PDB file of C-alpha atoms in Angstrom:
ATOM      1  CA  MET G   1       0.000   0.000   0.000  1.00  0.00           C
ATOM      2  CA  ASP G   2       1.411   3.344  -1.081  1.00  0.00           C
ATOM      3  CA  ILE G   3       1.794   6.388   1.154  1.00  0.00           C
ATOM      4  CA  PHE G   4       1.175  10.030   0.216  1.00  0.00           C
ATOM      5  CA  ALA G   5       2.296  12.870   2.502  1.00  0.00           C
ATOM      6  CA  HIS G   6      -0.914  14.862   3.076  1.00  0.00           C
ATOM      7  CA  ARG G   7      -0.156  18.567   2.461  1.00  0.00           C
ATOM      8  CA  GLY G   8       3.495  17.540   2.815  1.00  0.00           C
ATOM      9  CA  VAL G   9       4.778  16.254   6.154  1.00  0.00           C
ATOM     10  CA  SER G  10       2.081  18.293   7.877  1.00  0.00           C
ATOM     11  CA  SER G  11       2.427  16.639  11.283  1.00  0.00           C
ATOM     12  CA  HIS G  12       5.896  18.177  11.749  1.00  0.00           C
ATOM     13  CA  TYR G  13       5.872  21.223   9.463  1.00  0.00           C
ATOM     14  CA  PRO G  14       3.366  23.928   8.511  1.00  0.00           C
ATOM     15  CA  GLU G  15       1.055  22.317   5.928  1.00  0.00           C
ATOM     16  CA  ASN G  16       1.368  23.092   2.209  1.00  0.00           C
ATOM     17  CA  THR G  17       4.655  24.999   2.604  1.00  0.00           C
ATOM     18  CA  GLY G  18       8.108  24.545   1.142  1.00  0.00           C
ATOM     19  CA  ALA G  19       9.345  23.125   4.458  1.00  0.00           C
ATOM     20  CA  ALA G  20       6.636  20.436   4.551  1.00  0.00           C
ATOM     21  CA  PHE G  21       7.215  19.468   0.911  1.00  0.00           C
ATOM     22  CA  TYR G  22      11.007  19.464   1.208  1.00  0.00           C
ATOM     23  CA  ALA G  23      10.750  17.036   4.153  1.00  0.00           C
ATOM     24  CA  ALA G  24       8.459  14.795   2.094  1.00  0.00           C
ATOM     25  CA  SER G  25      10.841  14.886  -0.886  1.00  0.00           C
ATOM     26  CA  LYS G  26      13.454  13.097   1.233  1.00  0.00           C
ATOM     27  CA  LEU G  27      11.173  10.186   2.182  1.00  0.00           C
ATOM     28  CA  PRO G  28      10.879   6.805   0.405  1.00  0.00           C
ATOM     29  CA  ILE G  29       7.114   7.215  -0.112  1.00  0.00           C
ATOM     30  CA  ILE G  30       5.069   7.197  -3.310  1.00  0.00           C
ATOM     31  CA  GLY G  31       4.196  10.893  -3.268  1.00  0.00           C
ATOM     32  CA  ILE G  32       2.625  13.995  -1.820  1.00  0.00           C
ATOM     33  CA  GLU G  33      -0.790  15.638  -1.805  1.00  0.00           C
ATOM     34  CA  LEU G  34      -1.415  19.365  -2.076  1.00  0.00           C
ATOM     35  CA  ASP G  35      -4.336  21.753  -2.633  1.00  0.00           C
ATOM     36  CA  VAL G  36      -4.568  24.614  -5.115  1.00  0.00           C
ATOM     37  CA  HIS G  37      -6.531  27.853  -5.376  1.00  0.00           C
ATOM     38  CA  LEU G  38      -6.344  30.805  -7.767  1.00  0.00           C
ATOM     39  CA  THR G  39      -5.172  34.315  -6.874  1.00  0.00           C
ATOM     40  CA  ALA G  40      -6.752  37.557  -8.105  1.00  0.00           C
ATOM     41  CA  ASP G  41      -4.068  37.752 -10.804  1.00  0.00           C
ATOM     42  CA  GLY G  42      -4.516  34.164 -11.979  1.00  0.00           C
ATOM     43  CA  GLU G  43      -1.634  32.442 -10.189  1.00  0.00           C
ATOM     44  CA  VAL G  44      -2.095  28.845  -8.996  1.00  0.00           C
ATOM     45  CA  VAL G  45      -1.088  28.775  -5.327  1.00  0.00           C
ATOM     46  CA  VAL G  46      -0.827  25.931  -2.832  1.00  0.00           C
ATOM     47  CA  ILE G  47      -3.060  26.296   0.227  1.00  0.00           C
ATOM     48  CA  HIS G  48      -5.939  24.235   1.618  1.00  0.00           C
ATOM     49  CA  ASP G  49      -8.518  26.783   2.760  1.00  0.00           C
ATOM     50  CA  GLU G  50     -10.356  29.377   0.688  1.00  0.00           C
ATOM     51  CA  THR G  51      -9.098  31.969   3.186  1.00  0.00           C
ATOM     52  CA  ILE G  52      -5.629  32.626   4.566  1.00  0.00           C
ATOM     53  CA  ASP G  53      -6.927  33.094   8.126  1.00  0.00           C
ATOM     54  CA  ARG G  54      -5.988  29.698   9.603  1.00  0.00           C
ATOM     55  CA  THR G  55      -2.529  29.233   8.099  1.00  0.00           C
ATOM     56  CA  SER G  56      -1.108  32.750   7.942  1.00  0.00           C
ATOM     57  CA  ASN G  57      -0.893  36.011   9.883  1.00  0.00           C
ATOM     58  CA  GLY G  58      -3.365  37.585   7.464  1.00  0.00           C
ATOM     59  CA  THR G  59      -7.086  37.376   6.801  1.00  0.00           C
ATOM     60  CA  GLY G  60      -9.296  37.228   3.733  1.00  0.00           C
ATOM     61  CA  TYR G  61      -9.896  35.110   0.655  1.00  0.00           C
ATOM     62  CA  VAL G  62      -7.048  33.845  -1.512  1.00  0.00           C
ATOM     63  CA  LYS G  63      -9.023  34.905  -4.614  1.00  0.00           C
ATOM     64  CA  ASP G  64      -9.072  38.547  -3.482  1.00  0.00           C
ATOM     65  CA  TYR G  65      -5.270  38.888  -3.291  1.00  0.00           C
ATOM     66  CA  THR G  66      -2.596  38.991  -5.966  1.00  0.00           C
ATOM     67  CA  LEU G  67       0.373  36.662  -5.579  1.00  0.00           C
ATOM     68  CA  GLN G  68       2.567  39.608  -4.600  1.00  0.00           C
ATOM     69  CA  GLN G  69       0.112  40.612  -1.859  1.00  0.00           C
ATOM     70  CA  LEU G  70      -0.057  37.036  -0.552  1.00  0.00           C
ATOM     71  CA  ARG G  71       3.735  36.907  -0.398  1.00  0.00           C
ATOM     72  CA  ALA G  72       3.624  39.656   2.213  1.00  0.00           C
ATOM     73  CA  PHE G  73       1.991  37.281   4.706  1.00  0.00           C
ATOM     74  CA  ASP G  74       3.730  34.709   6.898  1.00  0.00           C
ATOM     75  CA  PHE G  75       2.552  31.129   6.402  1.00  0.00           C
ATOM     76  CA  GLY G  76       4.836  29.444   8.941  1.00  0.00           C
ATOM     77  CA  SER G  77       4.653  31.220  12.293  1.00  0.00           C
ATOM     78  CA  TRP G  78       1.108  29.964  13.068  1.00  0.00           C
ATOM     79  CA  TYR G  79       2.638  26.488  13.332  1.00  0.00           C
ATOM     80  CA  ALA G  80       5.882  27.271  15.182  1.00  0.00           C
ATOM     81  CA  ASP G  81       8.319  30.162  15.583  1.00  0.00           C
ATOM     82  CA  GLU G  82      11.048  28.294  13.704  1.00  0.00           C
ATOM     83  CA  PHE G  83       9.000  28.536  10.511  1.00  0.00           C
ATOM     84  CA  VAL G  84       8.647  32.311  10.463  1.00  0.00           C
ATOM     85  CA  GLY G  85       9.009  33.560   6.906  1.00  0.00           C
ATOM     86  CA  GLU G  86       7.493  30.572   5.106  1.00  0.00           C
ATOM     87  CA  ASN G  87       5.432  31.962   2.252  1.00  0.00           C
ATOM     88  CA  ILE G  88       2.600  30.620   0.151  1.00  0.00           C
ATOM     89  CA  PRO G  89       4.088  28.481  -2.650  1.00  0.00           C
ATOM     90  CA  ARG G  90       3.111  28.618  -6.299  1.00  0.00           C
ATOM     91  CA  LEU G  91       2.243  25.231  -7.788  1.00  0.00           C
ATOM     92  CA  GLY G  92       5.187  25.578 -10.155  1.00  0.00           C
ATOM     93  CA  GLU G  93       7.608  25.962  -7.234  1.00  0.00           C
ATOM     94  CA  VAL G  94       6.429  22.709  -5.668  1.00  0.00           C
ATOM     95  CA  LEU G  95       6.566  20.865  -8.995  1.00  0.00           C
ATOM     96  CA  GLU G  96      10.098  22.169  -9.481  1.00  0.00           C
ATOM     97  CA  LEU G  97      11.105  20.819  -6.065  1.00  0.00           C
ATOM     98  CA  PHE G  98       9.957  17.330  -7.082  1.00  0.00           C
ATOM     99  CA  ALA G  99      11.079  17.475 -10.729  1.00  0.00           C
ATOM    100  CA  GLY G 100      14.198  15.437  -9.932  1.00  0.00           C
ATOM    101  CA  THR G 101      12.602  12.914  -7.538  1.00  0.00           C
ATOM    102  CA  HIS G 102      10.473   9.803  -8.098  1.00  0.00           C
ATOM    103  CA  HIS G 103       7.444  11.121  -6.205  1.00  0.00           C
ATOM    104  CA  ARG G 104       3.922  11.397  -7.585  1.00  0.00           C
ATOM    105  CA  ILE G 105       2.066  14.662  -7.003  1.00  0.00           C
ATOM    106  CA  ASN G 106      -1.634  14.616  -6.140  1.00  0.00           C
ATOM    107  CA  ILE G 107      -3.007  18.061  -6.977  1.00  0.00           C
ATOM    108  CA  GLU G 108      -6.406  18.673  -5.423  1.00  0.00           C
ATOM    109  CA  LEU G 109      -8.389  21.368  -7.221  1.00  0.00           C
ATOM    110  CA  LYS G 110     -10.277  23.250  -4.508  1.00  0.00           C
ATOM    111  CA  THR G 111     -13.099  24.254  -6.833  1.00  0.00           C
ATOM    112  CA  ASP G 112     -15.957  23.002  -4.658  1.00  0.00           C
ATOM    113  CA  VAL G 113     -16.624  26.422  -3.054  1.00  0.00           C
ATOM    114  CA  PHE G 114     -15.408  28.875  -5.717  1.00  0.00           C
ATOM    115  CA  PRO G 115     -15.245  27.530  -9.299  1.00  0.00           C
ATOM    116  CA  TYR G 116     -11.971  29.384 -10.131  1.00  0.00           C
ATOM    117  CA  ASP G 117     -12.716  29.631 -13.831  1.00  0.00           C
ATOM    118  CA  GLY G 118      -9.803  28.335 -15.898  1.00  0.00           C
ATOM    119  CA  ILE G 119      -7.857  26.711 -13.043  1.00  0.00           C
ATOM    120  CA  GLU G 120      -7.976  23.296 -14.741  1.00  0.00           C
ATOM    121  CA  THR G 121      -6.240  24.653 -17.866  1.00  0.00           C
ATOM    122  CA  LEU G 122      -3.619  26.483 -15.799  1.00  0.00           C
ATOM    123  CA  VAL G 123      -2.803  23.389 -13.737  1.00  0.00           C
ATOM    124  CA  ILE G 124      -2.496  21.173 -16.829  1.00  0.00           C
ATOM    125  CA  LYS G 125      -0.179  23.787 -18.364  1.00  0.00           C
ATOM    126  CA  GLU G 126       2.036  23.959 -15.246  1.00  0.00           C
ATOM    127  CA  VAL G 127       2.287  20.168 -15.103  1.00  0.00           C
ATOM    128  CA  ALA G 128       3.276  20.036 -18.795  1.00  0.00           C
ATOM    129  CA  THR G 129       5.923  22.733 -18.250  1.00  0.00           C
ATOM    130  CA  PHE G 130       7.708  20.465 -15.771  1.00  0.00           C
ATOM    131  CA  GLN G 131       7.102  17.370 -17.929  1.00  0.00           C
ATOM    132  CA  MET G 132       5.261  15.691 -15.066  1.00  0.00           C
ATOM    133  CA  THR G 133       2.029  14.635 -16.803  1.00  0.00           C
ATOM    134  CA  GLU G 134       2.729  10.971 -16.030  1.00  0.00           C
ATOM    135  CA  ARG G 135       3.497  11.648 -12.384  1.00  0.00           C
ATOM    136  CA  VAL G 136       0.496  13.699 -11.303  1.00  0.00           C
ATOM    137  CA  ILE G 137      -3.000  12.828 -10.145  1.00  0.00           C
ATOM    138  CA  ILE G 138      -5.571  15.607 -10.332  1.00  0.00           C
ATOM    139  CA  SER G 139      -8.404  15.209  -7.821  1.00  0.00           C
ATOM    140  CA  SER G 140     -11.383  17.245  -6.656  1.00  0.00           C
ATOM    141  CA  PHE G 141     -14.653  17.113  -4.722  1.00  0.00           C
ATOM    142  CA  ASN G 142     -16.029  19.090  -7.683  1.00  0.00           C
ATOM    143  CA  HIS G 143     -16.488  16.301 -10.209  1.00  0.00           C
ATOM    144  CA  GLU G 144     -17.178  18.810 -12.982  1.00  0.00           C
ATOM    145  CA  SER G 145     -13.517  19.826 -12.633  1.00  0.00           C
ATOM    146  CA  ILE G 146     -12.475  16.179 -12.969  1.00  0.00           C
ATOM    147  CA  GLN G 147     -14.666  15.782 -16.043  1.00  0.00           C
ATOM    148  CA  LEU G 148     -13.044  18.863 -17.565  1.00  0.00           C
ATOM    149  CA  VAL G 149      -9.515  17.566 -16.921  1.00  0.00           C
ATOM    150  CA  SER G 150     -10.474  14.146 -18.350  1.00  0.00           C
ATOM    151  CA  GLN G 151     -11.706  15.864 -21.535  1.00  0.00           C
ATOM    152  CA  MET G 152      -8.761  18.250 -21.893  1.00  0.00           C
ATOM    153  CA  ALA G 153      -5.971  15.894 -20.846  1.00  0.00           C
ATOM    154  CA  PRO G 154      -7.123  12.252 -20.926  1.00  0.00           C
ATOM    155  CA  TYR G 155      -3.486  11.195 -20.446  1.00  0.00           C
ATOM    156  CA  ILE G 156      -3.430  12.653 -16.898  1.00  0.00           C
ATOM    157  CA  GLU G 157      -4.699  10.442 -14.083  1.00  0.00           C
ATOM    158  CA  THR G 158      -7.694  11.905 -12.278  1.00  0.00           C
ATOM    159  CA  ALA G 159      -9.496  10.970  -9.083  1.00  0.00           C
ATOM    160  CA  ALA G 160     -12.932  11.837  -7.758  1.00  0.00           C
ATOM    161  CA  LEU G 161     -12.986  12.796  -4.083  1.00  0.00           C
ATOM    162  CA  PHE G 162     -15.851  11.649  -1.887  1.00  0.00           C
ATOM    163  CA  ALA G 163     -16.724  12.631   1.677  1.00  0.00           C
ATOM    164  CA  GLU G 164     -19.784  10.384   1.761  1.00  0.00           C
ATOM    165  CA  ILE G 165     -20.658   6.869   0.675  1.00  0.00           C
ATOM    166  CA  LEU G 166     -22.232   6.014  -2.671  1.00  0.00           C
ATOM    167  CA  ILE G 167     -24.263   2.886  -3.320  1.00  0.00           C
ATOM    168  CA  ASP G 168     -22.441   2.282  -6.607  1.00  0.00           C
ATOM    169  CA  PHE G 169     -19.131   4.019  -7.138  1.00  0.00           C
ATOM    170  CA  THR G 170     -18.245   2.167 -10.341  1.00  0.00           C
ATOM    171  CA  THR G 171     -21.194   3.295 -12.450  1.00  0.00           C
ATOM    172  CA  TYR G 172     -20.912   6.849 -11.163  1.00  0.00           C
ATOM    173  CA  THR G 173     -17.173   7.216 -11.840  1.00  0.00           C
ATOM    174  CA  ALA G 174     -17.513   5.673 -15.318  1.00  0.00           C
ATOM    175  CA  GLY G 175     -19.736   8.628 -16.190  1.00  0.00           C
ATOM    176  CA  ILE G 176     -17.139  11.276 -15.295  1.00  0.00           C
ATOM    177  CA  PRO G 177     -14.939   9.369 -16.388  1.00  0.00           C
ATOM    178  CA  THR G 178     -12.282   8.544 -13.800  1.00  0.00           C
ATOM    179  CA  ASN G 179     -10.991   5.253 -12.479  1.00  0.00           C
ATOM    180  CA  ALA G 180      -9.690   6.409  -9.115  1.00  0.00           C
ATOM    181  CA  LEU G 181     -11.680   7.065  -5.947  1.00  0.00           C
ATOM    182  CA  HIS G 182     -10.371   9.045  -3.009  1.00  0.00           C
ATOM    183  CA  VAL G 183     -12.615   8.262  -0.046  1.00  0.00           C
ATOM    184  CA  SER G 184     -12.693   9.362   3.592  1.00  0.00           C
ATOM    185  CA  LEU G 185     -11.427   6.997   6.268  1.00  0.00           C
ATOM    186  CA  PRO G 186     -14.787   6.107   7.855  1.00  0.00           C
ATOM    187  CA  THR G 187     -16.342   5.184   4.497  1.00  0.00           C
ATOM    188  CA  ALA G 188     -13.412   3.049   3.320  1.00  0.00           C
ATOM    189  CA  PHE G 189     -14.723  -0.010   5.120  1.00  0.00           C
ATOM    190  CA  ARG G 190     -18.167   0.080   3.488  1.00  0.00           C
ATOM    191  CA  LYS G 191     -19.459  -2.572   1.108  1.00  0.00           C
ATOM    192  CA  SER G 192     -19.582  -0.316  -1.962  1.00  0.00           C
ATOM    193  CA  VAL G 193     -15.885   0.568  -1.642  1.00  0.00           C
ATOM    194  CA  GLY G 194     -15.074  -3.144  -1.502  1.00  0.00           C
ATOM    195  CA  ALA G 195     -17.204  -3.686  -4.611  1.00  0.00           C
ATOM    196  CA  ALA G 196     -15.322  -0.898  -6.432  1.00  0.00           C
ATOM    197  CA  LEU G 197     -12.002  -2.534  -5.501  1.00  0.00           C
ATOM    198  CA  GLU G 198     -13.240  -5.877  -6.815  1.00  0.00           C
ATOM    199  CA  LYS G 199     -14.105  -4.228 -10.119  1.00  0.00           C
ATOM    200  CA  GLY G 200     -10.583  -2.882 -10.458  1.00  0.00           C
ATOM    201  CA  ALA G 201     -11.008   0.693  -9.215  1.00  0.00           C
ATOM    202  CA  ILE G 202      -7.999   2.454  -7.721  1.00  0.00           C
ATOM    203  CA  VAL G 203      -8.979   3.419  -4.172  1.00  0.00           C
ATOM    204  CA  ARG G 204      -6.996   5.800  -1.976  1.00  0.00           C
ATOM    205  CA  VAL G 205      -8.088   6.831   1.525  1.00  0.00           C
ATOM    206  CA  TYR G 206      -7.725  10.124   3.409  1.00  0.00           C
ATOM    207  CA  THR G 207      -6.601  11.049   6.091  1.00  0.00           C
ATOM    208  CA  VAL G 208      -5.014   8.105   7.895  1.00  0.00           C
ATOM    209  CA  ASN G 209      -2.880   8.897  10.936  1.00  0.00           C
ATOM    210  CA  ASP G 210      -3.736   5.834  13.018  1.00  0.00           C
ATOM    211  CA  ILE G 211      -1.398   2.829  12.624  1.00  0.00           C
ATOM    212  CA  ALA G 212      -4.094   0.221  13.371  1.00  0.00           C
ATOM    213  CA  LYS G 213      -6.417   1.743  10.746  1.00  0.00           C
ATOM    214  CA  ALA G 214      -3.578   1.874   8.212  1.00  0.00           C
ATOM    215  CA  LYS G 215      -2.920  -1.832   8.735  1.00  0.00           C
ATOM    216  CA  GLU G 216      -6.635  -2.642   8.326  1.00  0.00           C
ATOM    217  CA  LEU G 217      -6.730  -0.702   5.055  1.00  0.00           C
ATOM    218  CA  GLN G 218      -3.648  -2.517   3.835  1.00  0.00           C
ATOM    219  CA  GLN G 219      -5.409  -5.846   4.468  1.00  0.00           C
ATOM    220  CA  LEU G 220      -8.473  -4.599   2.574  1.00  0.00           C
ATOM    221  CA  GLY G 221      -6.374  -4.071  -0.537  1.00  0.00           C
ATOM    222  CA  ILE G 222      -6.573  -0.263  -0.571  1.00  0.00           C
ATOM    223  CA  ASP G 223      -4.077   1.137  -3.089  1.00  0.00           C
ATOM    224  CA  ALA G 224      -2.820   4.101  -1.069  1.00  0.00           C
ATOM    225  CA  ILE G 225      -3.421   6.332   1.931  1.00  0.00           C
ATOM    226  CA  PHE G 226      -2.891  10.011   2.622  1.00  0.00           C
ATOM    227  CA  THR G 227      -1.294  10.725   6.002  1.00  0.00           C
ATOM    228  CA  ASP G 228      -0.032  13.756   7.922  1.00  0.00           C
ATOM    229  CA  ASP G 229       2.737  11.611   9.451  1.00  0.00           C
ATOM    230  CA  PRO G 230       4.241   9.555   6.614  1.00  0.00           C
ATOM    231  CA  GLU G 231       7.361   8.567   8.583  1.00  0.00           C
ATOM    232  CA  LYS G 232       5.314   7.007  11.398  1.00  0.00           C
ATOM    233  CA  ILE G 233       3.014   5.123   9.015  1.00  0.00           C
ATOM    234  CA  LEU G 234       5.931   4.044   6.803  1.00  0.00           C
ATOM    235  CA  ALA G 235       7.781   2.596   9.797  1.00  0.00           C
ATOM    236  CA  ALA G 236       4.656   0.784  10.977  1.00  0.00           C
ATOM    237  CA  LEU G 237       3.797  -0.750   7.602  1.00  0.00           C
ATOM    238  CA  HIS G 238       7.228  -1.447   6.191  1.00  0.00           C
ATOM    239  CA  GLY G 239       9.607  -1.181   9.110  1.00  0.00           C
ATOM    240  CA  ASN G 240       9.599  -4.844  10.131  1.00  0.00           C
TER     241      ASN G 240
END
C-alpha cells in the first residue's frame, strides 16, 4: 500500500509549505498531496482553505489577493516560531522541487466552493511545463472539474474525491470518467468501496494517521493512503 504525505509532512511542518514538501521529498514514499486555489491575478497557489486566516498572519480570501500581496503574509509562524518567513508556494515551485525525484504529485483542485474559472487549464499547463504529466494525479470534490480535466488531458490520471458513501461508485465514476476514488477513512470499510475494488477501481483513503487503521486498510487491498505523518506510518507498515 502506497503512502502520500498529506499537504506535505504536515504533522511536523506547517502544511502546504516549502518546508513540509522538502521534508516529504526526502522520504521513500510514493508521493505527496497538495491543494490549489487561484489568486486575483490568476496564479495557482498551494493552500488548503479558501481563506488565509488559519494558516497565515493575514485574513481574507485567496481569490481577493494577488500573488505579490499574498507573499507579504507569513505562512509558517502559526505552526511554530522556527517557521517564520514561510510563504505561500506557487504550484510551479512545488513541482520544481519534485522534478528530480520519483514522487507522484496529487493536486487537489479546490473548486468546490469557488469555481476558479480556468484553473484546470492552468494546472495542466504547469504540469506540462515540468514534464510531469505521467506523475500527477488531479483530484477534486467538484467532479465537474475532474470531467473537464479528463476531456482536456485524458493522459493525466484523475481521481474523484468523496466525503460520503455512494451505493455504486463504479457506475458513477464511469460517467465522469475517472478510475480512481479518493474516499474518507470512515467510508473506506463500506461494502460499496469493496465492490469498487473488486471491479478494479484504484482506491486511496484520506486522512489516515492511526497505525491500526492503516494496517486494516492494507489488508483490505486499498491502493494508497494520505497521512499527515508519513514517517510514522511508513515505519509501521514497512519497518519490520
